[in-house]
C-alpha atoms as one frame of an Amber mdcrd trajectory, in Angstrom:
protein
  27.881 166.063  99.043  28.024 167.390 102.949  26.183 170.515 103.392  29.356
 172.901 104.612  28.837 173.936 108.290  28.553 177.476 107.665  25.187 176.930
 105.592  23.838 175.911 108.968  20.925 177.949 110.259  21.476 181.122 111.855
  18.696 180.001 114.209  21.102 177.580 115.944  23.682 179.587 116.413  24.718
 180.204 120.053  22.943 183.406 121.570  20.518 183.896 117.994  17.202 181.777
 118.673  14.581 182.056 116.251  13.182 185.378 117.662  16.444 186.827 116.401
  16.694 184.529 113.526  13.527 186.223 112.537  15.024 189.925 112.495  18.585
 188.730 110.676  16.100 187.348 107.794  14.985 190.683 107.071  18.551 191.804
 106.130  19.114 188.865 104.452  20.781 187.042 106.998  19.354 183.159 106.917
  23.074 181.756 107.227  26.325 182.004 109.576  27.722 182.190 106.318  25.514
 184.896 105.479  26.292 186.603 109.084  29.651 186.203 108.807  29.838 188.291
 105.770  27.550 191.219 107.404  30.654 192.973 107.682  31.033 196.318 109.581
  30.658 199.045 107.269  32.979 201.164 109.685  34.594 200.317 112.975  34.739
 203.126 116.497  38.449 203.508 117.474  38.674 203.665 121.204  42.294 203.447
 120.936  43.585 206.950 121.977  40.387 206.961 124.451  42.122 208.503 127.823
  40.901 209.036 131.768  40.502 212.524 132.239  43.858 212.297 134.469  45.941
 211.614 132.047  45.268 213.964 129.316  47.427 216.963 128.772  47.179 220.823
 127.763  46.595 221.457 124.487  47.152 217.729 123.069  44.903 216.044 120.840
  43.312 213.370 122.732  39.850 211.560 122.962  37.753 210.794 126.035  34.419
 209.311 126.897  31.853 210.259 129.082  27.883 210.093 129.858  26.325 213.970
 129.006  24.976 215.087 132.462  24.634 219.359 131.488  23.481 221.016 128.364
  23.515 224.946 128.308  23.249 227.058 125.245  23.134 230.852 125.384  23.744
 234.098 124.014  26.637 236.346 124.665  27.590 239.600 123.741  26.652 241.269
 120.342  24.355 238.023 119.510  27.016 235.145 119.523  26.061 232.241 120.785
  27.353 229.322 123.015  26.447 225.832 123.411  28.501 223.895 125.956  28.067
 219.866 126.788  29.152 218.509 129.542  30.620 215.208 129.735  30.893 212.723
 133.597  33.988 210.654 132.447  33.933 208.435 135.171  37.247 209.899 136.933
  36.357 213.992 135.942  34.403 216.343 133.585  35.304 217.137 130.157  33.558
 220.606 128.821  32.694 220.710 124.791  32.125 224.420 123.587  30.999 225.193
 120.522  31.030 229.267 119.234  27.512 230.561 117.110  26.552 227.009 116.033
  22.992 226.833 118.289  21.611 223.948 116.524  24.777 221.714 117.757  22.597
 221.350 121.316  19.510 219.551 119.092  22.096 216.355 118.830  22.818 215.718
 122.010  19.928 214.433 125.473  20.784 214.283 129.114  22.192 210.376 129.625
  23.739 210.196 126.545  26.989 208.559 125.718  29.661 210.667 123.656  32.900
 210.045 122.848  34.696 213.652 122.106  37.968 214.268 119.632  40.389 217.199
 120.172  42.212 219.452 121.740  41.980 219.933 125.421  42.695 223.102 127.347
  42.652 223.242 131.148  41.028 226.750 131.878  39.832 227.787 135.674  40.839
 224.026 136.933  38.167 222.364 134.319  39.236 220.523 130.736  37.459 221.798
 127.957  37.352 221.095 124.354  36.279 223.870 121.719  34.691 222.086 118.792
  35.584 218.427 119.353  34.412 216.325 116.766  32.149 213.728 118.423  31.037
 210.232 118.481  27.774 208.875 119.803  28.480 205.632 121.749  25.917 202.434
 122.218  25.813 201.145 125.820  28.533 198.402 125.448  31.553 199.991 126.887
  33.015 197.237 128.489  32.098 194.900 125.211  35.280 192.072 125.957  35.784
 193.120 122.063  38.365 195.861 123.263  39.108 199.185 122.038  38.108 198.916
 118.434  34.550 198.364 118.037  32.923 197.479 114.563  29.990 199.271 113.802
  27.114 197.031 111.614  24.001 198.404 109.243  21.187 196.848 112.079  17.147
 196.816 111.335  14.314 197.634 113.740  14.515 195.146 116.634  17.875 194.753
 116.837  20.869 196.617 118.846  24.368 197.354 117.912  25.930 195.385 121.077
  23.520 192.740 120.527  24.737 192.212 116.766  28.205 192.351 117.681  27.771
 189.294 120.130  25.890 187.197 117.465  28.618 188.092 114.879  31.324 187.164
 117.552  29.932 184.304 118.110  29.989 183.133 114.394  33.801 184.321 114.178
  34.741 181.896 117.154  33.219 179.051 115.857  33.050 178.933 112.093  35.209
 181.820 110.482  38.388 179.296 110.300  36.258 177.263 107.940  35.877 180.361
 105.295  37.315 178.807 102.266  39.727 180.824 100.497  39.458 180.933  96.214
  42.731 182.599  95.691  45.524 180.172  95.355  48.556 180.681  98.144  51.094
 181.691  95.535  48.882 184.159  94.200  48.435 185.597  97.879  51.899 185.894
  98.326  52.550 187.746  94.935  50.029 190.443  95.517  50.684 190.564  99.911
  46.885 189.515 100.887  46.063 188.275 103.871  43.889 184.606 103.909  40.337
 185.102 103.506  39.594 183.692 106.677  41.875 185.831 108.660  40.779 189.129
 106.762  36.912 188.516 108.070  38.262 187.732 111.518  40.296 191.359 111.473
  37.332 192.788 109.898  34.579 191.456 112.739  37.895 191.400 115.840  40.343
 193.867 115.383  43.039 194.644 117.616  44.784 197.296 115.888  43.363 199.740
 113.010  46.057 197.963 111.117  44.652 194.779 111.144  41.335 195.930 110.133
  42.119 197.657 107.239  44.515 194.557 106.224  41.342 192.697 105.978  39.458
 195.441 104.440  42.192 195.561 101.945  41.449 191.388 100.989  37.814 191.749
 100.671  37.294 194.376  98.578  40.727 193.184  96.287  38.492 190.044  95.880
  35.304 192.063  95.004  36.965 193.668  92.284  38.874 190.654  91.050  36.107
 188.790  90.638  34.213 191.386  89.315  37.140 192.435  86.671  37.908 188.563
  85.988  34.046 188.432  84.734  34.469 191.212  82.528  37.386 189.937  81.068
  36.419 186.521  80.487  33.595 188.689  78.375  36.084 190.029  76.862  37.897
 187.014  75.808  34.336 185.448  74.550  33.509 188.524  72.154  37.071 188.972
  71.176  37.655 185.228  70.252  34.292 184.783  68.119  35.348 185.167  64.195
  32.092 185.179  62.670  31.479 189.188  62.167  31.850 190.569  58.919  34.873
 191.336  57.582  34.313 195.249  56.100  37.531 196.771  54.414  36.945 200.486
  54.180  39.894 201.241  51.393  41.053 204.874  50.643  38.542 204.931  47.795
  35.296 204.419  50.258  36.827 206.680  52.258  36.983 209.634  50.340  33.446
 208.779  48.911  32.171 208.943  52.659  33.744 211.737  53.726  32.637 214.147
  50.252  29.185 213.407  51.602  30.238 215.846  54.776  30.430 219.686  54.998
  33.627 219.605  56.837  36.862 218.570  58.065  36.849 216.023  61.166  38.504
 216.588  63.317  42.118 214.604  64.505  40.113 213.338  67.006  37.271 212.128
  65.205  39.896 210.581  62.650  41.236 208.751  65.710  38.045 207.144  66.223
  37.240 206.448  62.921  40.735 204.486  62.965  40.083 202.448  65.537  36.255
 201.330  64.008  37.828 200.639  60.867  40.554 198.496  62.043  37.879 196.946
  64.175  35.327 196.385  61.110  38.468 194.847  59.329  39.899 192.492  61.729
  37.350 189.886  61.240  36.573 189.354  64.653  33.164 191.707  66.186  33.880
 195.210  67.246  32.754 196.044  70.903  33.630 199.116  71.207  32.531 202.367
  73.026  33.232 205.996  71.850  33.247 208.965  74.623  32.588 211.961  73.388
  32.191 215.428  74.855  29.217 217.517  74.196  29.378 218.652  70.983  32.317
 216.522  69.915  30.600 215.331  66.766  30.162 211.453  67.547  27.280 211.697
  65.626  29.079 212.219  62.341  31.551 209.392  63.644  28.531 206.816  63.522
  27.459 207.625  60.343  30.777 207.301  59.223  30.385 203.795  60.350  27.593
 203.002  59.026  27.929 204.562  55.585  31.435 202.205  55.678  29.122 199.032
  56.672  26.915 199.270  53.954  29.461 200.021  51.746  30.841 196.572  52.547
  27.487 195.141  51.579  25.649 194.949  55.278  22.923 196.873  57.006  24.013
 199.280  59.974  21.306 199.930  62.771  21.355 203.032  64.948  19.480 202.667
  67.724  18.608 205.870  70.315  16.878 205.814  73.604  14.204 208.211  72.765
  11.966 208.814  69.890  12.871 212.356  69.657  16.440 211.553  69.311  15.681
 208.733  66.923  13.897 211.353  64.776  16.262 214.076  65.137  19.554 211.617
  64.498  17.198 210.775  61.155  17.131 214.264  60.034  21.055 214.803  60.895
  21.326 211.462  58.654  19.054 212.732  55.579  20.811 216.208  55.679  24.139
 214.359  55.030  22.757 211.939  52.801  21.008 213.949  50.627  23.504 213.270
  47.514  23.151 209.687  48.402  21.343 206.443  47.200  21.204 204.713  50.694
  17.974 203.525  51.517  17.282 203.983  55.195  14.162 204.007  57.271  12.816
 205.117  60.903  11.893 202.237  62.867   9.606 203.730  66.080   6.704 202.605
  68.065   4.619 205.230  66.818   4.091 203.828  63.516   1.098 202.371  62.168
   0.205 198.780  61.698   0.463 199.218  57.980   3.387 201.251  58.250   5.459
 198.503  60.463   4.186 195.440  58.275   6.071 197.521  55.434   9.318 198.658
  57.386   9.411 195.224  58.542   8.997 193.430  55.290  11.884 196.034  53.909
  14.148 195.377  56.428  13.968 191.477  55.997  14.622 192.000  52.100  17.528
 193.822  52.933  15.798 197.176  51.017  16.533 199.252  54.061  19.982 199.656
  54.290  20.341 201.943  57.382  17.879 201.451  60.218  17.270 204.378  63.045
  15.177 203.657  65.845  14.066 203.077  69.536  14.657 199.696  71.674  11.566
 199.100  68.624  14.390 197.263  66.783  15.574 194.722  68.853  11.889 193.452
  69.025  11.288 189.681  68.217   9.412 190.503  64.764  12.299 192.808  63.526
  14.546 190.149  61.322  17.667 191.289  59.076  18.581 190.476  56.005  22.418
 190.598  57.029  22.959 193.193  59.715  26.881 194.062  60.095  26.769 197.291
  62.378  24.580 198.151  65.924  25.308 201.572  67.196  23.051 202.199  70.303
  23.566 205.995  71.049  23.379 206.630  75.350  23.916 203.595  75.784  23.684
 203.919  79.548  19.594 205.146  79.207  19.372 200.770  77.995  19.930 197.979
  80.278  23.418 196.778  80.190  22.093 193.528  78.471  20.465 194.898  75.935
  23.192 194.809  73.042  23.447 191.203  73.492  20.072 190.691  71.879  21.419
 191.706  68.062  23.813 188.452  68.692  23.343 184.978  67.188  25.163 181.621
  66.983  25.477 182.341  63.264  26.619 185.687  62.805  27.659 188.216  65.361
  27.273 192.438  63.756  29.754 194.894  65.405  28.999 196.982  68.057  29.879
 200.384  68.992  27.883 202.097  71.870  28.093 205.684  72.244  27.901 208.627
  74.856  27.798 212.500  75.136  27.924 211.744  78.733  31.989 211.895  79.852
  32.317 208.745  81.843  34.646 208.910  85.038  37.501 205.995  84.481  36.520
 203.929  87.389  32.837 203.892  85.784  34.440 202.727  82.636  35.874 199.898
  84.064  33.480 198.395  85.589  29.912 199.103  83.744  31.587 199.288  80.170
  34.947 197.239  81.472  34.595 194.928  78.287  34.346 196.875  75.760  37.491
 198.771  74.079  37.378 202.905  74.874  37.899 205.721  71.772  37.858 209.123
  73.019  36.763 212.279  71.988  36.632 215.371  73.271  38.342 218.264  70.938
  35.109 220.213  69.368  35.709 221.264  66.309  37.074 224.983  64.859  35.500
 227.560  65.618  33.001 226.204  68.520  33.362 228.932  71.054  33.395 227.668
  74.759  29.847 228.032  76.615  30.290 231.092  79.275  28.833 229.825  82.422
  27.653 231.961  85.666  26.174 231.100  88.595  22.950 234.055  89.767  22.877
 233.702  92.863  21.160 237.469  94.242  18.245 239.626  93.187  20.953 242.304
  91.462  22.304 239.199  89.617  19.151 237.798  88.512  17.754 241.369  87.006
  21.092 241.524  85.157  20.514 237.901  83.833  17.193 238.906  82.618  18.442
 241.833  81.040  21.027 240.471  79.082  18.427 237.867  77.771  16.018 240.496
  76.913  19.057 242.355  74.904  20.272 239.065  73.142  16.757 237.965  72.065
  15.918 241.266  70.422  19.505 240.826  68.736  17.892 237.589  67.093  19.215
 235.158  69.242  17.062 232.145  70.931  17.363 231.050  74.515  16.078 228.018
  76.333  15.168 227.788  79.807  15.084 224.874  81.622  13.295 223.578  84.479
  12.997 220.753  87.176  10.129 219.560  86.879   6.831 219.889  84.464   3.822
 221.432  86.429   3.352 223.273  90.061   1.462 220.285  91.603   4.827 217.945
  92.419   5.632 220.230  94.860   3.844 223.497  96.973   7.031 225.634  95.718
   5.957 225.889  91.776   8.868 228.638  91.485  10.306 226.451  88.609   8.034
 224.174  87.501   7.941 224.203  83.466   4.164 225.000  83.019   4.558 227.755
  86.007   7.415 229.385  84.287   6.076 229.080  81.011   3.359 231.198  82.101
   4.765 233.866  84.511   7.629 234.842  81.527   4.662 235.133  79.230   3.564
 238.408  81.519   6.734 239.411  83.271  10.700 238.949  82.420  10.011 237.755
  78.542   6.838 239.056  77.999   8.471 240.501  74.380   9.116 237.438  73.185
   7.403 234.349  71.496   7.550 231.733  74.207   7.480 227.839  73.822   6.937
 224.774  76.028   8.085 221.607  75.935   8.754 218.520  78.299   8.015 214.683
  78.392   4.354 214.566  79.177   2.918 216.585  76.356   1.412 214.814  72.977
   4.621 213.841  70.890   3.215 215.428  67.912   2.529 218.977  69.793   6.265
 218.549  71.230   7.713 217.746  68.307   5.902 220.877  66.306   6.647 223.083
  69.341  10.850 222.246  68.674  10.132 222.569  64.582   9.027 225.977  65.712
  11.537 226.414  67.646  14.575 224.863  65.162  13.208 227.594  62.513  13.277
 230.403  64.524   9.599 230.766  64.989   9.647 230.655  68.833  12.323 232.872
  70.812  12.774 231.162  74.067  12.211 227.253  74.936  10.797 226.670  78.305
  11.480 222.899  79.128  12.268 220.044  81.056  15.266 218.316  80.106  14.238
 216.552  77.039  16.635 219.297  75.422  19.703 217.305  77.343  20.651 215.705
  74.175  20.424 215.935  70.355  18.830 219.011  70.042  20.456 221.173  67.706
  19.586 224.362  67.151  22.539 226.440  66.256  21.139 230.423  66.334  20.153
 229.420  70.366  22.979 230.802  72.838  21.224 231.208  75.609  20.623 228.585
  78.475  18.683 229.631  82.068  18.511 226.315  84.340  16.167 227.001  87.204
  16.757 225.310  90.188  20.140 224.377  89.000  21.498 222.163  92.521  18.858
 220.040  91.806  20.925 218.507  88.630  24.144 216.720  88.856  26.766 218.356
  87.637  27.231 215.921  84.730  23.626 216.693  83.440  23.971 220.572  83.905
  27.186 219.676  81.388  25.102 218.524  79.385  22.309 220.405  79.077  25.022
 223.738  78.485  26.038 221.658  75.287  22.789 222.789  73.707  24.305 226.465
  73.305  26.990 227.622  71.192  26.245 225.069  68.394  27.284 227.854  65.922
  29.449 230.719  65.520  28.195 232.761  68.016  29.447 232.972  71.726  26.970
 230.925  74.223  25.955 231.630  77.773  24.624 230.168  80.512  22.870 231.066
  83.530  23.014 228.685  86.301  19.744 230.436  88.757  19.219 229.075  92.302
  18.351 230.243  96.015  20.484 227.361  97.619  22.228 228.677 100.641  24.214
 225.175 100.764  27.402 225.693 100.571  28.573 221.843  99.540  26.080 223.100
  96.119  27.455 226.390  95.265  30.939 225.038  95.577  29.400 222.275  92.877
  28.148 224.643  90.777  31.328 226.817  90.943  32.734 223.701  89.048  31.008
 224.851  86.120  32.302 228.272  85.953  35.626 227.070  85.991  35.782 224.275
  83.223  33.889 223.091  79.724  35.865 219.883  80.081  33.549 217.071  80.309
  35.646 214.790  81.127  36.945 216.947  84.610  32.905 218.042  85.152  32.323
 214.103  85.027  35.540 213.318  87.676  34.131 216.144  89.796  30.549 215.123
  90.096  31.582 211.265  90.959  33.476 212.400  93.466  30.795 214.672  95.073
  27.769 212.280  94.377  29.604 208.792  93.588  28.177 205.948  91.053  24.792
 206.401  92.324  23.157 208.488  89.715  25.922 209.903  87.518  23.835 209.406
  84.281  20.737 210.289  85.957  20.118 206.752  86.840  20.637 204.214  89.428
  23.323 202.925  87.637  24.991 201.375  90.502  22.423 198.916  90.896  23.465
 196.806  88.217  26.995 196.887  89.738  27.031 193.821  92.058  30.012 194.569
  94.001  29.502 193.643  97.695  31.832 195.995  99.420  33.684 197.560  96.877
  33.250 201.452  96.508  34.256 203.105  93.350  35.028 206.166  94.437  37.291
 204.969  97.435  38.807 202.394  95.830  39.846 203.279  92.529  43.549 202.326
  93.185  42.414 198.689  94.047  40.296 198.691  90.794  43.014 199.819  88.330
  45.335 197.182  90.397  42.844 193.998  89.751  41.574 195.226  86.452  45.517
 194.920  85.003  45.665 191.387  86.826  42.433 190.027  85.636  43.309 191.240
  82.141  46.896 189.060  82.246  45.118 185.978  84.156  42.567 185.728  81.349
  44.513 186.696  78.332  48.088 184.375  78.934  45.236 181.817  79.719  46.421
 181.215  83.406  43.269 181.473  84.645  42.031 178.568  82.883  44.858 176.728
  84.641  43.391 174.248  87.873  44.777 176.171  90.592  42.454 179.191  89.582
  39.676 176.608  88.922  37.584 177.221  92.644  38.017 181.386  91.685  36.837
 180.918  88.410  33.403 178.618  89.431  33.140 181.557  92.321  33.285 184.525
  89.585  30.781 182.226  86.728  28.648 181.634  90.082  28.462 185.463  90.727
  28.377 186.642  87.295  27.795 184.191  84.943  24.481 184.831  84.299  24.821
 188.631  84.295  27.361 188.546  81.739  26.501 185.457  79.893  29.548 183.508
  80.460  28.231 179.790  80.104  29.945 179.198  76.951  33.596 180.320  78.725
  33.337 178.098  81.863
């Protein structure tokens, strides 16, 4: 088959050489294909750009000029000024800007600004108070016209010069961009031809135009990404070899005697929707959201207890060993009146002790399995597993369910998380998997009051009121950044630091314990015993405490440093207080003088709604690290941004569903998009079988 021109060497592109060919590599760039999708990640409009004769008073305008004066100065009572001044070629433009002195550390003598505003003509001379500016590379008579895109560069390489190289590509080989979507499909959905949207993208003469071809790209991104997803769907949904588990009335009212309590109507809504799932005959993928202290843990063993009551073993499988121990004492305090044989499965047991588990689990003695990523190990081999819950799902790679599936039987699965998942996360990382959601706490949980400290006066009174609550019986934790003073020359609120200044100073009354993720498990895990029975007062800690811990007489909560978390993880970490019947507080301490942070942390004040805290903090900090993780990374969109682009996501998530599920996608007009997505994300998503 003929290699397609645009796999041609950048190298012999006109104007690249192999100097330049050299730099491109570094960014990836071996192709004109590959330079040809290096697309601008913003463009400079020059469009409004106007001669300093033809502006007028007090209408918004922009100009551009070379700087040739900086001056900045006090005035009276210790304001300041800082004024630029601007040679546009046919006059002077003035930019003043009132008591902001550091403004004059952006700008050098020869530089070339483009300023945005208002212009006043005082004394004969234009000024401009405050313009919002734009620094300029040296190609203002690029043949490109007044829209210039702007391109990520490396070391080596100039904006002007990338532009040309790019523009060069576009001339000569963009027409030849093959286009996946077929023409009727275009028209239906008003998108632009592929070709033409990377030519508006790289030449644009209007804003218009560019975001036209903006608009194609990033449609595609998600389509393809949503079409993957749902052809994952499709596979799971279509394979009819999980077991079929009826839960009748009579199991259910034997499962829930073995509870304390009511659940809740939104915990019976989930435990609908696993139950129709465990009885359809075809495998459950399904995810439960929960807010912090929700009770999702009771919904699981629900499920499981309903698995094994159909005759299969039910795995539960937690990121940490903590958690894996703690969710096994939750499980033997509920199943104390019970005859289900269940087991810990953890990397910290013995030789002899794993031979045995092992051997159990194989006979099919162990019913119910808890345990770390230990149990999807090679050795581990079930008797006739029916049910994989993996709790935080999002702390595992996103492959990692698919290892409890085989060609001969696949067990349902139902992943679960504490951590309220914005909606455009949830279609995309957990897109094929149905959603049940959770968030009404049940009676009587009191809502966590929340305060930001902020001053001295504040911080005294925080301390105070801790003092005053502890000696009432009460328990407190307080959480810190990081473990010991040596990360970083400010120890203020390191764990070990803490730990031992509140030992002499604020909490020098009570018994104090320390905990965090470097200590020896067994002297963590006596420390939180201690802790749990009301041995030890107040918790100092990293945030190992962020989830199951459950200690209900503990109603206080201090986080230290508290900008330094995301707002999601400060939700979470508040969901360790107020676990019983008394009120909960929590004091959010930091010395920030950012405002963009204390507005964040404001957020908390105002809301115990998960769900809102979780929407808020994606839109501050985006998909980058809303779980504490990189999560983004195993996101392969190209250009696609979740945050900005939610409405295009919702759009192509309701397409891809129809395409895939009326089965018009497996029609031959869709067949070049559908080897494009299994080319992108076959292997991610383990599609072969579907193609």
């Amino acid at each position: 088959m003929t290699e397609s021109p645009l796999e041609t060497p950048v190298q012999f592109l006109n104007g690249v050489g192999a100097e330049r060919a050299a730099l491109l590599q570094k960014m990836g760039i071996e192709t004109v294909a590959d330079l040809l999708w290096h697309l601008p990640r913003t463009v400079l409009d020059l469009t409004d750009v106007r001669p300093i004769n033809e502006l007028e008073d007090d209408q918004p305008a922009s100009v551009c000029g070379k700087v040739v004066d900086l001056d900045a100065r006090t005035i009276s009572r210790g304001r300041t000024i800082t004024a630029i001044l601007l040679d546009c070629g046919t006059g002077f433009l003035k930019g003043t800007w009132f008591n902001q002195p550091w403004v004059i550390k952006r700008f050098f003598q020869g530089q070339f600004l483009m300023f945005s505003g208002k212009a006043k003509r005082r004394s004969g001379k234009w000024e401009m108070s405050h313009p919002q500016y734009q620094v300029l590379e040296e190609d203002l008579d690029d043949p490109q016209g007044l829209i210039l895109p702007k391109y990520p560069l490396t070391e080596g390489l100039k904006m002007y010069q990338m532009r040309r190289m790019i523009r060069a590509a576009v001339d000569e080989y963009a027409h030849l961009i093959p286009d996946y979507l077929p023409e009727a499909f275009r028209q239906a959905h008003s998108l632009i031809p592929l070709s033409q949207a990377v030519i508006q993208m790289h030449k644009p003469q209007t804003m218009e135009e560019y975001h036209a071809g903006v608009h194609r790209v990033i449609y595609d991104d998600l389509l393809e990404f949503q079409l993957g997803l749902a052809m994952r769907r499709r596979l799971w949904t279509c394979v009819d070899n999980a077991p079929l588990i009826k839960v009748t009335a009579k199991i259910d009212a034997r499962i829930r005697r073995l509870f304390p309590y009511e659940f809740t109507e939104g915990q019976n809504q989930a435990v609908r929707d696993i139950c129709a799932d465990l009885g359809s005959g075809r495998a459950m993928h399904r995810m439960l959201q929960a807010d912090v202290g929700a009770g999702k843990t009771a919904i699981a063993i629900y499920a499981m207890l309903a698995t094994i009551a159909g005759g299969y073993q039910a795995v539960l499988m937690a990121p940490t060993e903590l958690l894996a121990v703690q969710h096994c004492e939750t499980i033997d305090q509920i199943l104390k009146e019970s005859r289900v044989e269940r087991c810990i499965l953890t990397g910290s047991l013995s030789a002899a002790q794993r031979k045995t588990t092992l051997e159990q689990i194989e006979s099919g003695q162990q019913q119910l399995i808890i345990g770390t990523s230990a149990v999807v190990q090679k050795d581990v081999r079930y008797h006739d597993l029916g049910l994989v819950i993996i709790d935080e799902q999002h702390k595992f790679g996103v492959m990692q369910r698919a290892h409890f599936t085989s060609e001969e039987k696949t067990p349902h699965m139902l992943v679960m998380t504490a951590t309220p998942i914005p909606r455009s996360l949830c279609m995309t990382q957990f897109g094929e998997l149905d959603i049940s959601v959770n968030s009404e706490l049940p009676p009587g949980r009191q809502p966590v009051l929340t305060s930001r400290v902020i001053t001295t006066p504040q911080r005294k009174k925080a301390w105070d009121f801790l003092r005053a609550q502890i000696a009432a019986g009460r328990q407190a934790y307080i959480v810190c950044p990081r473990i010991d003073s040596e990360i970083e020359q400010n120890s203020r609120s390191s764990a070990e630091e803490v730990y031992r200044k509140l030992q002499k100073s604020e909490l020098s009354s009570a018994s104090i314990g320390l905990a965090h993720g470097q200590m020896d498990r067994e002297e963590r895990a006596q420390t939180m015993k201690q802790f749990h029975q009301g041995e030890i007062q107040v918790l100092v800690s990293t945030t190992v405490v962020e989830v199951g811990v459950d200690v209900p007489n503990a109603t206080l909560m201090v986080i230290l440093q508290a900008d330094r978390f995301g707002l999601s993880q400060l939700h979470q970490l508040r969901g360790r207080v107020s676990r019983g019947i008394y009120q909960g507080n929590c004091f959010l301490f930091t010395h920030t003088e950012s405002e963009d942070a204390l507005k964040r942390l404001a957020v908390m004040e105002q809301t115990t709604d998960g769900f809102e805290i979780a929407e808020a903090d994606f839109q501050v900090r985006g998909p980058g690290d809303i779980f504490g993780t990189r999560q983004h990374g195993e996101l392969p969109l190209r250009v696609a941004d979740l945050k900005r682009d939610e409405a295009i996501l919702h759009e192509t998530r309701e397409v891809a569903l129809q395409l895939v599920e009326k089965g018009e996608f497996d029609q031959p007009r869709f067949a070049p998009l559908k080897i494009r997505v299994l080319d992108r994300f076959g292997q991610l998503m383990d599609l072969g079988q579907s193609g």
